[in-house]
Tab-separated table of C-alpha atoms in Angstrom:
chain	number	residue	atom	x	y	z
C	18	UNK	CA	98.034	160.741	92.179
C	19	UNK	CA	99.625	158.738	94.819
C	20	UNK	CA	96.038	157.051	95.963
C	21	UNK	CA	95.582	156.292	91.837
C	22	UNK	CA	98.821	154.988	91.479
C	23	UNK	CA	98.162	152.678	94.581
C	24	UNK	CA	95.057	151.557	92.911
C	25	UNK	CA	96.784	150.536	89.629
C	26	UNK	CA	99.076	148.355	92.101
C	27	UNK	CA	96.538	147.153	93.948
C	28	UNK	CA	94.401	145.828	90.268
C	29	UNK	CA	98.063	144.674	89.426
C	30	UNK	CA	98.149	142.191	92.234
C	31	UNK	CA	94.765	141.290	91.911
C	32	UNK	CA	94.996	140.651	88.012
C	33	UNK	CA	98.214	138.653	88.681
C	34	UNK	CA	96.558	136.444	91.483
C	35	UNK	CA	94.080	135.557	89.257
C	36	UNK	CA	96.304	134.462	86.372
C	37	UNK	CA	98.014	132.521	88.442
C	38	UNK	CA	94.656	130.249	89.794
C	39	UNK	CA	93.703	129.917	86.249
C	40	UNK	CA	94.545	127.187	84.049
C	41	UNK	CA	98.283	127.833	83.422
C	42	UNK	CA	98.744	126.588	87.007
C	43	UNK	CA	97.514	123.494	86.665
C	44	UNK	CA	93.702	123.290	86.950
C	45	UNK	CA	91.882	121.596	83.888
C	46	UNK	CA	89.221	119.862	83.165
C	47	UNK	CA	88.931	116.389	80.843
C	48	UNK	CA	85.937	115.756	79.448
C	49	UNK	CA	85.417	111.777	77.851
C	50	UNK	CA	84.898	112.742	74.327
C	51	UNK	CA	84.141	116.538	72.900
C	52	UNK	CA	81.387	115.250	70.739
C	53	UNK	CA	78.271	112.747	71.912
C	54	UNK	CA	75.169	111.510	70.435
C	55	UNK	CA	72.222	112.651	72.352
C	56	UNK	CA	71.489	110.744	75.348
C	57	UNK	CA	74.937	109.468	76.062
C	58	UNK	CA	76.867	110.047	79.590
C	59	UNK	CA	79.379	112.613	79.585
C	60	UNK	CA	82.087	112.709	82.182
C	61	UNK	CA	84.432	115.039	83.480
C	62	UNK	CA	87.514	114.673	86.032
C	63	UNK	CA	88.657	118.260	87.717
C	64	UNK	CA	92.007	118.279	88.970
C	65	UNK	CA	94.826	120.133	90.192
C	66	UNK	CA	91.913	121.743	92.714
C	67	UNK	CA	92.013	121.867	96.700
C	68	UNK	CA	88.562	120.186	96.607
C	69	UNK	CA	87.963	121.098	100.465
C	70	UNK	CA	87.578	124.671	99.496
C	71	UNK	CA	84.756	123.576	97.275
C	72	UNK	CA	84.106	122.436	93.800
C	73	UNK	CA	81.648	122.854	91.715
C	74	UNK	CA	81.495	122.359	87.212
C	75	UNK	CA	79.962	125.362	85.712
C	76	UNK	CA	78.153	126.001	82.233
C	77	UNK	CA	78.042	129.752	80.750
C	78	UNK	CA	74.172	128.905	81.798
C	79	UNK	CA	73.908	127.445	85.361
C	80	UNK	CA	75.664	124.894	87.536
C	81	UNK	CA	76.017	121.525	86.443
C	82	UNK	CA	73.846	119.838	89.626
C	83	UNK	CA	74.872	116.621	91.656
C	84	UNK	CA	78.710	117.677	91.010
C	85	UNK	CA	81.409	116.631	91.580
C	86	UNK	CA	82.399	113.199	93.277
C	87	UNK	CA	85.641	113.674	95.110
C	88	UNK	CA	87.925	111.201	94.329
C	89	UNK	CA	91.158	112.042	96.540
C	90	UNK	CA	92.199	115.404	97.930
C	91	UNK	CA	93.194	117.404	94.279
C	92	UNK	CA	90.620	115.575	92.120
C	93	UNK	CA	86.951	115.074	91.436
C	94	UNK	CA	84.658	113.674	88.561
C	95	UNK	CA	81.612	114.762	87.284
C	96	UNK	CA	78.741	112.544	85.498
C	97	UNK	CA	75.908	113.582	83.143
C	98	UNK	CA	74.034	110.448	83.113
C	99	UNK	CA	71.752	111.749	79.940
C	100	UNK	CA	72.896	114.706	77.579
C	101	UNK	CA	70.936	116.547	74.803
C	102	UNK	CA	71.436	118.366	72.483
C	103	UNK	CA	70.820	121.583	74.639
C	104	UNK	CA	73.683	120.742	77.419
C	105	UNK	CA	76.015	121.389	74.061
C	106	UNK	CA	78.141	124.496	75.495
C	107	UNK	CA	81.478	125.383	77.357
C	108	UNK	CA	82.116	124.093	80.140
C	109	UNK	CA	84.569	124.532	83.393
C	110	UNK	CA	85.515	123.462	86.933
C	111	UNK	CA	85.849	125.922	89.093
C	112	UNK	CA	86.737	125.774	93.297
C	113	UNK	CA	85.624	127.924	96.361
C	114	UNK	CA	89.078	129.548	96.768
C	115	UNK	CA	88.901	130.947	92.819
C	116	UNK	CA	90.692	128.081	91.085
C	117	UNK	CA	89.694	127.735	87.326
C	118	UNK	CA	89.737	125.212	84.932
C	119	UNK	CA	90.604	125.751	81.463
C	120	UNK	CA	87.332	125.729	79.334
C	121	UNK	CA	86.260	122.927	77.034
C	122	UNK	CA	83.349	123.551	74.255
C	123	UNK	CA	80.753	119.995	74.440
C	124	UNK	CA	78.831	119.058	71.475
C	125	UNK	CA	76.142	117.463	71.884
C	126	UNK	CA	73.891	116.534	68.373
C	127	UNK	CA	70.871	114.145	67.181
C	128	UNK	CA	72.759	113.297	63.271
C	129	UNK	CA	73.874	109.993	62.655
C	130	UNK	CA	78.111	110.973	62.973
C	131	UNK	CA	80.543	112.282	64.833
C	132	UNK	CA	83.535	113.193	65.057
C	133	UNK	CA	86.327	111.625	67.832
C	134	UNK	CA	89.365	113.501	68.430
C	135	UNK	CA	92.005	114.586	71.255
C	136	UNK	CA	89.998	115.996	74.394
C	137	UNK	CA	93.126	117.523	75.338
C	138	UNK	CA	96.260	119.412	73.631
C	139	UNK	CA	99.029	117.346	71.718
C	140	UNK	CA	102.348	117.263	71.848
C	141	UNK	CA	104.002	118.398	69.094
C	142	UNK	CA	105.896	114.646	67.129
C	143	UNK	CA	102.796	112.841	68.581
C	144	UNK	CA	100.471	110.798	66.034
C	145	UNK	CA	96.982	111.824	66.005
C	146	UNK	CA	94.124	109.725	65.117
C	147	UNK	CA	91.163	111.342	64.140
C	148	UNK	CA	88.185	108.793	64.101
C	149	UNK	CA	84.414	108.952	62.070
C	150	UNK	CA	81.748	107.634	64.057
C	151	UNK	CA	78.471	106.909	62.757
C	152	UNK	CA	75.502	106.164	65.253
C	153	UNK	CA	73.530	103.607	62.957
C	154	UNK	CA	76.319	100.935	62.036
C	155	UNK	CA	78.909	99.326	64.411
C	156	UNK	CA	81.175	98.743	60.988
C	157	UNK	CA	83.510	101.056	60.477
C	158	UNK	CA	82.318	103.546	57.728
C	159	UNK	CA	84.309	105.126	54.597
C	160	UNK	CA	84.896	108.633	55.613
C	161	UNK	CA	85.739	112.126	54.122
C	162	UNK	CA	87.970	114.217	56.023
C	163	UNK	CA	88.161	118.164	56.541
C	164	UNK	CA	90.313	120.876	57.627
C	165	UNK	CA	88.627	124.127	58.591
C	166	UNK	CA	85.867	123.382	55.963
C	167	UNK	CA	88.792	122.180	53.035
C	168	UNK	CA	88.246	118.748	51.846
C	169	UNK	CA	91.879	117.026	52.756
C	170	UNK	CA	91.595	112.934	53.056
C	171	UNK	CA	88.987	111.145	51.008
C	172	UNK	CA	87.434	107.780	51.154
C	173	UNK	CA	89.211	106.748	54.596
C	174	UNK	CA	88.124	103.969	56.035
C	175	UNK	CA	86.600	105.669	59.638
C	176	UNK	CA	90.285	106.733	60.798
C	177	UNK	CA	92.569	109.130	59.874
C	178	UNK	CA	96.113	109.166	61.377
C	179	UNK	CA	98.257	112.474	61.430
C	180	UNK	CA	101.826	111.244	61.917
C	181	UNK	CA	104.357	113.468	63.368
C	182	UNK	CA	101.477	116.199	64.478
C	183	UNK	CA	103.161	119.928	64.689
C	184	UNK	CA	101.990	123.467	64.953
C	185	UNK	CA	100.688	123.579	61.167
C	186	UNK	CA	98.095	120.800	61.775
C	187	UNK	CA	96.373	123.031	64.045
C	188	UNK	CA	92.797	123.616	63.169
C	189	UNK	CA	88.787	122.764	63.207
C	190	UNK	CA	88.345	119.076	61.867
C	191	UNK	CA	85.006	117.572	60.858
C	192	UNK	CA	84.052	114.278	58.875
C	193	UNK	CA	81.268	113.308	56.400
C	194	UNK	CA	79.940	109.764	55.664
C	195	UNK	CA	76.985	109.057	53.039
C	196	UNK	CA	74.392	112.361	53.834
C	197	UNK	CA	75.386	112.476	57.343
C	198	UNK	CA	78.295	115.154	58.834
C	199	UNK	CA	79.912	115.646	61.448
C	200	UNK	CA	80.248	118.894	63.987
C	201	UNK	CA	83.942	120.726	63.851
C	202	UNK	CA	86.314	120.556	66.821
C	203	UNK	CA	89.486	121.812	67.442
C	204	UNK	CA	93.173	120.033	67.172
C	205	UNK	CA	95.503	122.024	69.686
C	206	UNK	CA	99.420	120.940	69.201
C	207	UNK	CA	101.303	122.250	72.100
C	208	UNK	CA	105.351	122.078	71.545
C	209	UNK	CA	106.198	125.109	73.815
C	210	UNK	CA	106.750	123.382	77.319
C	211	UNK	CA	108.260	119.548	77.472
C	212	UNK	CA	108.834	117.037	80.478
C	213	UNK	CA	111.595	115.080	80.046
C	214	UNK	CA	111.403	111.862	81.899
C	215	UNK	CA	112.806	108.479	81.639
C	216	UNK	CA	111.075	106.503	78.568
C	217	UNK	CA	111.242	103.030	80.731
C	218	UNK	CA	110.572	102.283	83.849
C	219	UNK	CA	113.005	103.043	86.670
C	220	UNK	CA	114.496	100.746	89.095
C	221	UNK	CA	113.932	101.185	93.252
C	222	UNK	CA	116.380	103.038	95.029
C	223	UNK	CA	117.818	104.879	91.763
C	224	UNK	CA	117.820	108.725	91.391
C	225	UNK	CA	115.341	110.211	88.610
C	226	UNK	CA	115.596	113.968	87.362
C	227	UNK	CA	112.408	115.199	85.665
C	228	UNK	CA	113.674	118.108	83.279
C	229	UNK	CA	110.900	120.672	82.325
C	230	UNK	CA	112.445	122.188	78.629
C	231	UNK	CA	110.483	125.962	77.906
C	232	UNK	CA	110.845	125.705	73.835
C	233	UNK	CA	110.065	129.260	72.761
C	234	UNK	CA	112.041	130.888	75.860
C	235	UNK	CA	115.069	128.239	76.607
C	236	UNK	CA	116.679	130.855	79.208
C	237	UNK	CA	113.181	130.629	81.207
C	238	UNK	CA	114.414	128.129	83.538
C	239	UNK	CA	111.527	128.830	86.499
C	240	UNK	CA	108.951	125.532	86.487
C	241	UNK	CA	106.350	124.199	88.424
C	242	UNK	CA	106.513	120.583	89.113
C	243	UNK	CA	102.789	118.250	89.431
C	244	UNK	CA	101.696	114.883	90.447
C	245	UNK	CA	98.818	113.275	89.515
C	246	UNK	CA	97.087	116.794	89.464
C	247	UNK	CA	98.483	118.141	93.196
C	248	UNK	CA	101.218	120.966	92.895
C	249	UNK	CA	104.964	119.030	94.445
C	250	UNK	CA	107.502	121.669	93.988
C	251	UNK	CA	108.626	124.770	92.513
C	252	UNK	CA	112.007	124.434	91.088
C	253	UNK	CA	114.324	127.523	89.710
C	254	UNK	CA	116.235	125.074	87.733
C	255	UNK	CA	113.777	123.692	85.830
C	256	UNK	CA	114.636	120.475	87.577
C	257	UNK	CA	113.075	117.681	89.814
C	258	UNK	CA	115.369	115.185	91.109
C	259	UNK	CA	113.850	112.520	93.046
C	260	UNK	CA	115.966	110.875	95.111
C	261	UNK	CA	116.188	106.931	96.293
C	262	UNK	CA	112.862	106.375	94.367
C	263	UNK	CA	110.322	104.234	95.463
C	264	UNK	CA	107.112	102.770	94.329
C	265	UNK	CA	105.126	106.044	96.399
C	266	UNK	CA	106.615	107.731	93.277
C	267	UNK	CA	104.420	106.885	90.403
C	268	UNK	CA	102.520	108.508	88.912
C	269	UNK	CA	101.328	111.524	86.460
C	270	UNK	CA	103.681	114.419	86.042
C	271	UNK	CA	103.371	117.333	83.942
C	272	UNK	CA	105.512	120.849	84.299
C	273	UNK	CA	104.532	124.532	83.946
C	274	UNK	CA	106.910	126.978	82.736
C	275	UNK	CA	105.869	130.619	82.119
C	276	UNK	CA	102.355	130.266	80.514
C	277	UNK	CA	103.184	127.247	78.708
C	278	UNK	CA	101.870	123.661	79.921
C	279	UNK	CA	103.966	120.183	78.920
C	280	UNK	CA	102.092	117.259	78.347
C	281	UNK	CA	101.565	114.352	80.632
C	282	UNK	CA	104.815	111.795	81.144
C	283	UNK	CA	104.040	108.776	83.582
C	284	UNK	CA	106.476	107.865	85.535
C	285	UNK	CA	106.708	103.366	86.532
C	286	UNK	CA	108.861	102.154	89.003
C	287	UNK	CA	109.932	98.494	88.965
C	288	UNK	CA	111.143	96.094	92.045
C	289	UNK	CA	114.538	95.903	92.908
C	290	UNK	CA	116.070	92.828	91.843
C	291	UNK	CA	118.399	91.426	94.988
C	292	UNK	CA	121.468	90.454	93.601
C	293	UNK	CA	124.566	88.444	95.509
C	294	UNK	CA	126.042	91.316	97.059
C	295	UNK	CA	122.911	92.256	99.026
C	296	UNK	CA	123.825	95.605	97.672
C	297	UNK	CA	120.746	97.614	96.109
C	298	UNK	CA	121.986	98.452	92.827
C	299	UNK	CA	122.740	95.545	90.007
C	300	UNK	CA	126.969	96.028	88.993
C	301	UNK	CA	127.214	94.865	85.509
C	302	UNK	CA	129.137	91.581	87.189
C	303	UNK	CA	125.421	90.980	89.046
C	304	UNK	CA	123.747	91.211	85.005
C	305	UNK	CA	126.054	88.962	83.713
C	306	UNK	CA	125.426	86.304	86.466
C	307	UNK	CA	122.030	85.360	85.148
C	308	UNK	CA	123.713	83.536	82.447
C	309	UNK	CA	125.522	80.939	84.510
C	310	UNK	CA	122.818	80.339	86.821
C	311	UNK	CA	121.225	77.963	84.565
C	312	UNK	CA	124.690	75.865	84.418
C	313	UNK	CA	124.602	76.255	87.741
C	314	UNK	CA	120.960	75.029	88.410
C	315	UNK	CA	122.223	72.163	86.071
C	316	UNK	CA	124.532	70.797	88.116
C	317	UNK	CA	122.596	70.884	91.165
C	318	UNK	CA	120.724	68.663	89.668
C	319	UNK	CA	122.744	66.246	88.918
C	320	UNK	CA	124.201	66.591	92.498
C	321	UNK	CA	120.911	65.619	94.325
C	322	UNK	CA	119.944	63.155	90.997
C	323	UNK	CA	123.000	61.328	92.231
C	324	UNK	CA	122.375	61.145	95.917
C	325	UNK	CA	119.208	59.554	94.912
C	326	UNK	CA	120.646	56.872	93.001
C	327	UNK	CA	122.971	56.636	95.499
C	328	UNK	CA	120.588	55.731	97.570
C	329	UNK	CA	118.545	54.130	96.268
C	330	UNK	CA	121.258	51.221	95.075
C	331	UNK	CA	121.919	51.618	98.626
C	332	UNK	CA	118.234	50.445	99.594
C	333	UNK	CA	118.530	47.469	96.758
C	334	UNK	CA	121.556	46.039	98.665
C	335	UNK	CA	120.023	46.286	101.788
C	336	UNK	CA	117.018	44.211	100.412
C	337	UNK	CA	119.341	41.996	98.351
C	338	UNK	CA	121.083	41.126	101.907
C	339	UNK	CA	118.063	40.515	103.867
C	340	UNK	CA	116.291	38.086	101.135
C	341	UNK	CA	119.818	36.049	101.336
C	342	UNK	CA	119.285	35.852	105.232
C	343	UNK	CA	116.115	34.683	105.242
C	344	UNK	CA	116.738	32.353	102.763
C	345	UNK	CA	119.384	30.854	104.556
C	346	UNK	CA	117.447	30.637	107.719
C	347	UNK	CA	115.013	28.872	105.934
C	348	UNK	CA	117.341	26.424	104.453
C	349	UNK	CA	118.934	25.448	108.276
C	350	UNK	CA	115.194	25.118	109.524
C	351	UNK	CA	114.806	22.594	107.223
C	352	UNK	CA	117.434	21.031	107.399
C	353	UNK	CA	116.965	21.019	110.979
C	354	UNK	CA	113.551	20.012	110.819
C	355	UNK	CA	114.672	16.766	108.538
C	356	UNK	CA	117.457	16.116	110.804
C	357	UNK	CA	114.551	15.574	114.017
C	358	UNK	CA	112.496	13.692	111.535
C	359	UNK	CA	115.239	11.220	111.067
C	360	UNK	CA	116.056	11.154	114.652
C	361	UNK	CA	112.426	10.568	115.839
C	362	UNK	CA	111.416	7.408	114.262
C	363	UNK	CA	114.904	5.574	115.947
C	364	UNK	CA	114.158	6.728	119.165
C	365	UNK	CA	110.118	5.328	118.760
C	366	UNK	CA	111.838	2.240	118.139
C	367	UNK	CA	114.114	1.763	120.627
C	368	UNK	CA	111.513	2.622	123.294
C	369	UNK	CA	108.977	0.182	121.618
C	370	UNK	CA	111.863	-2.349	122.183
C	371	UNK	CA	112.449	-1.254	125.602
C	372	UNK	CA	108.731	-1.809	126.209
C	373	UNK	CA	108.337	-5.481	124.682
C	374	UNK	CA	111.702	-6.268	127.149
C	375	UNK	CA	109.758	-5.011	130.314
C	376	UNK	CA	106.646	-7.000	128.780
C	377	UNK	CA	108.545	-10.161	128.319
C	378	UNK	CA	110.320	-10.097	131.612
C	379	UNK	CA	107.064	-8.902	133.277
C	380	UNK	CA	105.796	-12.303	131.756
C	381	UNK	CA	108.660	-14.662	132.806
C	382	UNK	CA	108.282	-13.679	136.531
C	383	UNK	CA	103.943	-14.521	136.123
C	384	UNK	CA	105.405	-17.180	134.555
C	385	UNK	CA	107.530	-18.243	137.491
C	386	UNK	CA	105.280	-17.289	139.929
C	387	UNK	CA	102.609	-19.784	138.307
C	388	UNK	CA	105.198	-22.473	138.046
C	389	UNK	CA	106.196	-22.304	141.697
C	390	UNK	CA	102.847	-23.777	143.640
C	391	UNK	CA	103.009	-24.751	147.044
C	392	UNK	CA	102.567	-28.267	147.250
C	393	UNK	CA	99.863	-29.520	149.571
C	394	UNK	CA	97.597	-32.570	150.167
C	395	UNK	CA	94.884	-33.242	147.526
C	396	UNK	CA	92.151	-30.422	147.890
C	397	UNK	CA	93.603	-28.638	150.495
C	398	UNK	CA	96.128	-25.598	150.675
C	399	UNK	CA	98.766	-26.783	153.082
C	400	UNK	CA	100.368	-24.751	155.389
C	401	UNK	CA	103.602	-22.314	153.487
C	402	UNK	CA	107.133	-23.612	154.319
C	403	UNK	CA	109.984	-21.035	154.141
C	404	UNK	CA	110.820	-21.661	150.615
C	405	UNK	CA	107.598	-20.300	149.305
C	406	UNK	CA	107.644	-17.692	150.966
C	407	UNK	CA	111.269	-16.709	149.474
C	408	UNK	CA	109.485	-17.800	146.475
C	409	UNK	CA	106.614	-15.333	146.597
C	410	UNK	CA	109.182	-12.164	147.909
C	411	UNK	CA	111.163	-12.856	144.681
C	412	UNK	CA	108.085	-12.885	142.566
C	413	UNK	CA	107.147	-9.685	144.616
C	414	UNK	CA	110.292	-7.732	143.770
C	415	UNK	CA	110.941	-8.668	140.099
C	416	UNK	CA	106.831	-7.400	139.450
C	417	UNK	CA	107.556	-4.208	141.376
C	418	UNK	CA	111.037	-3.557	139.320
C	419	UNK	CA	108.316	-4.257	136.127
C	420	UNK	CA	106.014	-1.861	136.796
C	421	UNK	CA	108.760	0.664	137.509
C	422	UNK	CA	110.668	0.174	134.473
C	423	UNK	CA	106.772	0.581	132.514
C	424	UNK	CA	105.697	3.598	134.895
C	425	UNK	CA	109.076	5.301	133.827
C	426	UNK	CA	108.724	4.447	130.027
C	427	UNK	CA	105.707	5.867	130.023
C	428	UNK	CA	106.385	9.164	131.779
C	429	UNK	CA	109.100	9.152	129.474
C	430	UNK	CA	106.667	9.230	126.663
């Protein structure tokens, strides 16, 4: 009894380690679309996995090969580059440690429509748009719409659009245009679990508290916080209060609480705006201030628009001053130049009378000289008496004092 009892407790623990790696804990897998026309690429991302245990996307069938690409630590993405009809099935992600994906069912068909809806649950006050697809025309066609096989929208044009989506619009949803139909898939409205998160984006350096809301059981408080896939905290609260938050913290978050899973809330973070204060956080002084900085701005401007003018009248007078100097410096050169004109022709005049004075004395003494012959006997030069020779020293000097007074005119000249 004791060894079966151990047994049961052993199962026990092996049954509950097993529901907690499946896909209430976070794993999943996204698929692109759940219906494709043959020979289109289908896509999946795994995440939520610890991909360097291992990961692999399985069919009921075999292993999908050439899967997955990692693309960070928690999540990887598979591609089917060509589908047909015969890859239609369920399919899964599924890691080396015994993680498990929740299971998606692919379509894949050779008719002319299809049917494009949610890959993944809704939540519950979301619109849904349900779209009609048909493979020969890019228009979009005039569709009839059904609800597990009931005729409920007719003659939409391609889209239908459930506003306000809750539990009762659960169900298997197909479309018909012309002859052609579509395959069924499921609509899955989820309104147990909710994150609640701030609608806008939050400012740097503020505190955010992600609350994770259990619907059906409001006294389960227990939740299990995730970002971007990877598993961040456990709280007992149902809280997650990041503190001093920072652009590291965006980001996909979602919330598990008992067996139910919340949808996907992003979370942005903006800048901080500096303000005056070189404090972090705006006061609502520092977001009224905006509105006088343009006042502000104004009157800087007409600060510096009157330096330049300033300035500028400063450069004018400046200018203005110099053109009067040169103007009269030009006048005085003029007159200055007029004045020597004036002068000149005077002072030629009195030197050409000094000249004709020296000319006329230099003739008197030749004259003299001539007049002053010794006297001898007929035909012959007598011999020179003392007077003549006074005569001739005379005549001597007064020429010399000539040429001086003409040498020194000249040089003068």
């Amino acid at each position: 009894m004791e060894v079966t009892a151990l047994t049961r407790l052993l199962l026990t623990a092996l049954v509950m380690q097993h529901c907690s790696r499946t896909s209430g804990t976070g794993f999943r897998i996204i698929p692109n679309s759940l219906q494709l026309f043959e020979y289109k690429e289908l896509t999946f991302i795994c995440e939520g996995f610890n991909v360097s245990a291992g990961l692999k996307v399985r069919t009921i069938k075999n292993i999908v090969p050439n899967c997955p690409n990692y693309i960070d630590t928690s999540r990887a993405n598979c591609t089917i580059d060509y589908i047909f009809v015969g890859d239609s099935g369920e399919y899964w992600c599924e890691s080396g440690d015994g993680g498990r994906s929740n299971i998606v069912n692919i379509i894949v068909t050779d008719g002319p429509v299809i049917l494009e809806s949610p890959v993944l649950p809704v939540m519950e006050g979301d619109n849904v748009t349900l779209r009609c697809i048909n493979k020969e025309t890019s228009s979009t066609p005039t569709a009839d719409f059904y609800k597990n096989g009931i005729l409920i929208k007719k003659g939409f044009t391609g889209n239908m659009v459930i506003h306000n989506v809750s539990k009762s619009h659960e169900g298997l949803y197909k479309c018909r245009f012309g002859a052609g139909e579509s395959p069924a898939s499921p609509l899955t409205v989820t309104g147990d679990v909710k994150l609640e998160s701030p609608a806008l984006p939050v400012t740097e350096g503020e505190t955010v508290t992600l609350r994770c809301r259990n619907q059906r059981n409001p006294f389960y408080l227990q939740a299990d916080f995730y970002k971007d896939g990877n598993h961040i905290d456990i709280s007992s609260t149902g809280e997650l209060i990041i503190h001093s938050v920072s652009k590291s913290d965006e980001g996909l978050y979602k919330c598990i609480s008992g067996a139910g899973e919340s949808a996907v809330k992003q979370l942005l973070v903006k800048e901080q705006t500096p303000n005056h204060h070189g404090s972090g956080t705006k006061t609502e002084k520092d977001r009224r201030a905006p509105q006088r900085i343009p006042f502000l701005n104004y009157m800087y401007l007409l600060f510096w628009i009157a330096i330049a003018v300033v300035l500028i009248l400063q450069l004018l007078v400046i200018g203005l001053l110099y053109w009067k100097k040169q103007l009269v410096l030009l006048e005085v050169e003029m007159s200055e130049q007029k004045n020597k004109d004036m002068y000149n022709p005077s002072k030629k005049g009195k030197k050409q009378k000094d000249t004709a004075g020296a000319c006329d004395n230099l003739s008197f003494c030749l004259e003299t000289n001539h007049s002053t012959k010794p006297h001898t006997e007929k035909g012959k030069i007598g011999p020179t008496t003392t007077a003549d020779r006074n005569t001739v020293t005379v005549i001597l000097t007064v020429s010399s004092k000539c040429h001086f007074h003409i040498l020194r005119y000249m040089c003068s000249i």
